[in-house]
Tab-separated table of C-alpha atoms and ligand atoms in Angstrom:
chain	number	residue	atom	x	y	z
M	145	MET	CA	4.862	49.759	28.375
M	146	SER	CA	2.992	46.684	26.210
M	147	ASP	CA	3.213	42.960	27.703
M	148	LEU	CA	5.481	41.804	24.650
M	149	ALA	CA	7.760	44.755	25.081
M	150	GLU	CA	8.267	44.153	28.847
M	151	ARG	CA	8.648	40.419	28.161
M	152	LYS	CA	11.356	41.237	25.552
M	153	MET	CA	13.219	43.941	27.958
M	154	ARG	CA	13.310	40.988	30.450
M	155	PHE	CA	14.465	38.689	27.841
M	156	LEU	CA	17.681	40.812	26.848
M	157	TYR	CA	18.295	41.785	30.838
M	158	ALA	CA	18.533	38.127	31.162
M	159	LEU	CA	20.861	37.453	28.683
M	160	ARG	CA	23.004	40.355	29.985
M	161	SER	CA	22.967	39.301	33.420
M	162	LYS	CA	24.054	35.474	32.093
M	163	GLY	CA	27.066	36.556	30.535
M	164	VAL	CA	25.959	37.492	26.986
M	165	THR	CA	27.944	41.042	26.577
M	166	ASP	CA	28.795	41.116	22.678
M	167	PRO	CA	26.839	43.911	21.261
M	168	ARG	CA	26.711	42.171	17.724
M	169	VAL	CA	25.108	39.055	19.737
M	170	LEU	CA	22.746	40.941	21.737
M	171	SER	CA	21.372	43.233	18.806
M	172	ALA	CA	21.071	39.894	16.836
M	173	MET	CA	18.986	38.640	19.433
M	174	GLU	CA	16.901	41.616	19.914
M	175	ARG	CA	16.074	41.612	16.165
M	176	ILE	CA	15.300	38.039	15.844
M	177	ASP	CA	12.167	37.401	18.047
M	178	ARG	CA	12.175	33.728	19.390
M	179	GLY	CA	8.398	33.607	19.277
M	180	HIS	CA	8.629	33.026	15.657
M	181	PHE	CA	10.577	29.569	16.532
M	182	VAL	CA	8.524	27.824	19.177
M	183	LYS	CA	5.107	26.751	18.336
M	184	GLY	CA	1.711	25.656	19.890
M	185	LEU	CA	1.646	25.241	23.543
M	186	PHE	CA	5.283	26.367	24.197
M	187	ALA	CA	4.943	29.670	22.522
M	188	GLU	CA	4.120	31.844	25.335
M	189	ARG	CA	7.218	30.601	27.094
M	190	ALA	CA	9.185	31.937	23.891
M	191	TYR	CA	10.748	34.496	26.031
M	192	GLU	CA	11.851	32.769	28.881
M	193	ASP	CA	15.568	31.867	29.347
M	194	THR	CA	14.752	27.918	28.819
M	195	PRO	CA	14.995	25.315	26.614
M	196	LEU	CA	11.423	24.183	24.946
M	197	PRO	CA	10.387	21.169	23.092
M	198	ILE	CA	10.006	21.385	19.328
M	199	ALA	CA	8.882	18.638	16.694
M	200	CYS	CA	10.587	15.389	16.149
M	201	GLY	CA	11.355	15.291	19.675
M	202	GLN	CA	13.802	17.677	19.716
M	203	THR	CA	14.673	20.930	21.457
M	204	ILE	CA	15.168	24.773	20.957
M	205	SER	CA	18.430	25.775	23.006
M	206	GLN	CA	17.998	28.078	25.971
M	207	PRO	CA	18.565	31.429	24.772
M	208	SER	CA	21.589	32.026	26.889
M	209	VAL	CA	23.382	29.562	25.632
M	210	VAL	CA	22.494	30.477	22.274
M	211	GLY	CA	24.180	33.686	22.952
M	212	LEU	CA	26.888	32.582	25.183
M	213	MET	CA	27.555	30.016	22.102
M	214	THR	CA	27.183	32.448	19.254
M	215	GLN	CA	29.737	35.135	21.149
M	216	ALA	CA	32.408	32.529	21.891
M	217	LEU	CA	32.133	31.626	17.995
M	218	ASP	CA	33.266	35.043	17.187
M	219	ALA	CA	32.015	35.301	13.680
M	220	GLY	CA	32.092	38.463	11.528
M	221	PRO	CA	30.128	40.426	8.364
M	222	ARG	CA	32.561	38.286	6.062
M	223	ASP	CA	32.343	34.692	7.577
M	224	LYS	CA	30.722	31.770	5.803
M	225	VAL	CA	29.081	29.480	8.905
M	226	LEU	CA	28.084	26.050	9.438
M	227	GLU	CA	25.709	24.913	12.034
M	228	ILE	CA	24.867	21.459	12.623
M	229	GLY	CA	21.489	20.860	14.009
M	230	THR	CA	19.112	23.506	12.560
M	231	GLY	CA	16.024	22.123	15.007
M	232	SER	CA	13.896	25.112	14.914
M	233	GLY	CA	16.121	27.601	13.016
M	234	TYR	CA	16.545	29.979	15.650
M	235	GLN	CA	20.121	29.654	16.361
M	236	ALA	CA	20.644	30.114	12.456
M	237	ALA	CA	18.503	32.782	12.373
M	238	ILE	CA	20.993	34.555	14.865
M	239	LEU	CA	23.619	33.865	13.058
M	240	SER	CA	22.127	35.524	9.775
M	241	GLN	CA	22.294	38.726	11.391
M	242	ILE	CA	26.175	38.255	12.120
M	243	ALA	CA	27.624	36.330	9.503
M	244	ARG	CA	27.859	36.673	5.507
M	245	ARG	CA	26.339	33.269	4.980
M	246	VAL	CA	24.924	30.712	7.237
M	247	TYR	CA	24.494	26.751	5.858
M	248	THR	CA	22.665	24.804	8.201
M	249	VAL	CA	22.298	20.911	8.269
M	250	GLU	CA	19.561	18.894	10.200
M	251	ARG	CA	18.736	15.052	9.937
M	252	HIS	CA	15.053	15.455	10.433
M	253	ARG	CA	13.337	16.862	7.070
M	254	ARG	CA	10.387	18.277	8.893
M	255	LEU	CA	12.321	20.739	10.816
M	256	VAL	CA	14.232	21.620	7.758
M	257	ARG	CA	10.884	22.610	6.049
M	258	GLU	CA	9.614	24.215	8.969
M	259	ALA	CA	12.594	26.376	9.621
M	260	GLN	CA	12.994	27.185	5.724
M	261	GLU	CA	9.189	28.585	6.000
M	262	VAL	CA	10.244	30.521	8.971
M	263	PHE	CA	13.371	32.008	7.425
M	264	GLU	CA	11.095	32.909	4.106
M	265	ALA	CA	8.578	34.522	5.985
M	266	LEU	CA	11.493	36.825	7.932
M	267	ASP	CA	13.024	37.421	4.800
M	268	LEU	CA	16.848	35.868	5.777
M	269	ALA	CA	17.880	35.299	2.269
M	270	ASN	CA	21.703	34.358	3.365
M	271	ILE	CA	20.724	31.037	5.044
M	272	THR	CA	20.505	27.783	3.308
M	273	ALA	CA	18.839	24.980	5.247
M	274	LEU	CA	19.519	21.225	4.007
M	275	SER	CA	18.671	17.881	5.152
M	276	ALA	CA	21.490	15.779	5.624
M	277	ASP	CA	23.938	13.826	8.452
M	278	GLY	CA	25.728	16.877	9.880
M	279	SER	CA	28.436	14.584	11.266
M	280	ARG	CA	29.719	14.675	7.932
M	281	GLY	CA	29.734	18.211	7.892
M	282	LEU	CA	28.964	19.847	4.171
M	283	PRO	CA	31.941	18.732	2.032
M	284	GLU	CA	30.874	20.901	-0.744
M	285	GLN	CA	30.886	24.051	0.547
M	286	ALA	CA	34.075	23.629	2.624
M	287	PRO	CA	36.136	25.385	4.217
M	288	PHE	CA	34.278	27.138	6.506
M	289	ASP	CA	35.397	30.013	8.832
M	290	ARG	CA	33.178	29.295	11.726
M	291	ILE	CA	31.573	26.175	12.568
M	292	LEU	CA	28.872	25.849	15.522
M	293	VAL	CA	27.518	21.973	16.673
M	294	THR	CA	24.258	22.197	18.498
M	295	ALA	CA	23.979	18.572	19.248
M	296	ALA	CA	26.533	16.874	21.660
M	297	ALA	CA	29.101	14.209	20.219
M	298	GLU	CA	31.496	12.306	22.168
M	299	ASP	CA	34.514	13.566	20.128
M	300	PRO	CA	34.555	16.340	17.502
M	301	PRO	CA	33.725	14.547	14.285
M	302	GLY	CA	36.705	14.151	12.041
M	303	PRO	CA	34.865	15.591	8.691
M	304	LEU	CA	33.982	19.063	10.579
M	305	LEU	CA	37.525	19.624	12.019
M	306	ALA	CA	38.971	18.973	8.256
M	307	GLN	CA	35.892	21.107	7.105
M	308	LEU	CA	37.172	24.091	9.317
M	309	ARG	CA	39.689	26.839	7.581
M	310	GLU	CA	42.983	27.579	9.331
M	311	GLY	CA	42.251	30.585	11.344
M	312	GLY	CA	38.756	29.223	11.506
M	313	ILE	CA	36.984	28.467	15.230
M	314	MET	CA	34.428	25.609	15.755
M	315	VAL	CA	32.291	25.853	19.039
M	316	LEU	CA	30.658	22.368	19.860
M	317	PRO	CA	29.410	20.265	22.707
M	318	VAL	CA	31.312	16.936	23.321
M	319	GLY	CA	30.516	14.334	25.825
M	320	GLN	CA	28.052	11.182	26.548
M	321	SER	CA	24.241	12.453	25.742
M	322	ASP	CA	23.208	11.475	29.312
M	323	ALA	CA	25.455	13.218	31.099
M	324	VAL	CA	26.993	16.790	31.366
M	325	GLN	CA	28.594	17.964	28.530
M	326	SER	CA	31.352	20.133	27.983
M	327	LEU	CA	30.972	23.228	25.449
M	328	ILE	CA	34.365	23.542	23.825
M	329	LYS	CA	35.800	26.028	21.361
M	330	VAL	CA	38.413	24.661	18.824
M	331	THR	CA	40.602	26.811	16.738
M	332	ARG	CA	42.659	25.632	13.638
M	333	THR	CA	46.269	27.006	13.499
M	334	ALA	CA	48.866	26.337	11.020
M	335	ASP	CA	50.165	23.388	12.418
M	336	GLY	CA	46.808	21.497	14.269
M	337	TYR	CA	44.132	22.254	16.147
M	338	ASP	CA	43.710	24.239	19.910
M	339	TYR	CA	41.349	23.173	22.376
M	340	GLU	CA	39.456	25.097	25.248
M	341	GLU	CA	36.829	24.001	27.639
M	342	LEU	CA	34.247	26.970	28.051
M	343	ARG	CA	31.511	25.614	30.222
M	344	PRO	CA	29.260	22.402	31.200
M	345	VAL	CA	26.084	22.390	28.972
M	346	ARG	CA	23.501	19.933	27.997
M	347	PHE	CA	22.282	18.984	24.379
M	348	VAL	CA	20.795	16.233	22.619
M	349	PRO	CA	22.827	13.742	20.830
M	350	LEU	CA	24.552	14.115	17.679
M	351	VAL	CA	23.053	11.228	16.013
M	352	GLU	CA	24.380	9.467	12.500
M	353	GLY	CA	22.066	9.233	9.341
M	354	LEU	CA	18.695	10.952	8.223
M	355	GLY	CA	15.984	10.853	10.957
M	356	GLN	CA	12.615	9.047	9.468
M	357	ASP	CA	10.458	12.172	9.138
Y	670	LIG	N1	20.056	24.704	16.777
Y	670	LIG	C1	18.569	24.478	17.459
Y	670	LIG	C2	18.517	23.471	18.726
Y	670	LIG	C3	18.980	22.281	17.882
Y	670	LIG	S1	18.700	20.965	18.841
Y	670	LIG	C4	17.627	25.761	17.542
Y	670	LIG	O1	18.053	26.903	17.186
Y	670	LIG	O2	16.547	25.679	17.583
Y	670	LIG	C5	19.762	19.804	18.049
Y	670	LIG	C6	19.461	19.212	16.415
Y	670	LIG	O3	20.215	18.555	16.145
Y	670	LIG	C7	18.012	18.367	16.577
Y	670	LIG	O4	17.065	19.005	15.907
Y	670	LIG	C8	18.446	17.244	16.076
Y	670	LIG	O5	17.858	16.712	15.129
Y	670	LIG	C9	19.535	17.447	15.263
Y	670	LIG	N2	20.575	16.849	14.809
Y	670	LIG	C10	20.937	15.750	15.801
Y	670	LIG	N3	22.114	14.662	14.748
Y	670	LIG	C11	22.016	15.401	13.743
Y	670	LIG	C12	23.324	15.246	12.806
Y	670	LIG	N4	23.882	14.153	12.497
Y	670	LIG	N5	22.904	15.814	11.758
Y	670	LIG	C13	22.291	16.851	11.744
Y	670	LIG	N6	21.280	17.381	12.784
Y	670	LIG	C14	21.378	16.681	13.771
């Protein structure tokens, strides 16, 4: 077996051993090569189960956390999904294999541009990446069946709760940016919202307004 094939096999094994068992998620993560989303010095570590630095001082999440969040989101082929925090574009690419349509919003224009180049190269035509302040959601495309936030807010942002359709699910990290945060799953019901705490996580903070670059 080639080196690369062996590293990919270990990558999938690590996901399973950390609780990523949903076949739709595993097959999406098998198809989308994380190596396309990690550049420069860190590229050779793309198949390790670890977060890595990307441009603009941000990070691409740990693969097992991407897997567990995608699994908790429980999206299907008819769903329109909103992701807040495009970063490298890796999470959006995984979602594009599972959902009908993915909108992803990022406050750094440079990250949006670089992610768009990878989406084009991989022919992922059902993703739309936009530079905007994601804490306001994307009102022009609301409501969403699923919302995934990959930066931590102190509380679930009101506009995102409002843009979730009834029966919809939102997965997001909440808590102070310099402490351990909780990953929570919010389900919108006929008369409100149900909250479930999933696991401790650590994400960069959700910052209001557009970035400098
Ligand atoms: N999902 C990404 C990882 C994201 S890291 C991936 O797969 O690579 C979190 C990202 O959220 C960072 O790129 C950061 O710039 C972005 N972010 C933080 N606050 C934001 C906001 N208000 N609106 C949009 N993006 C935001």
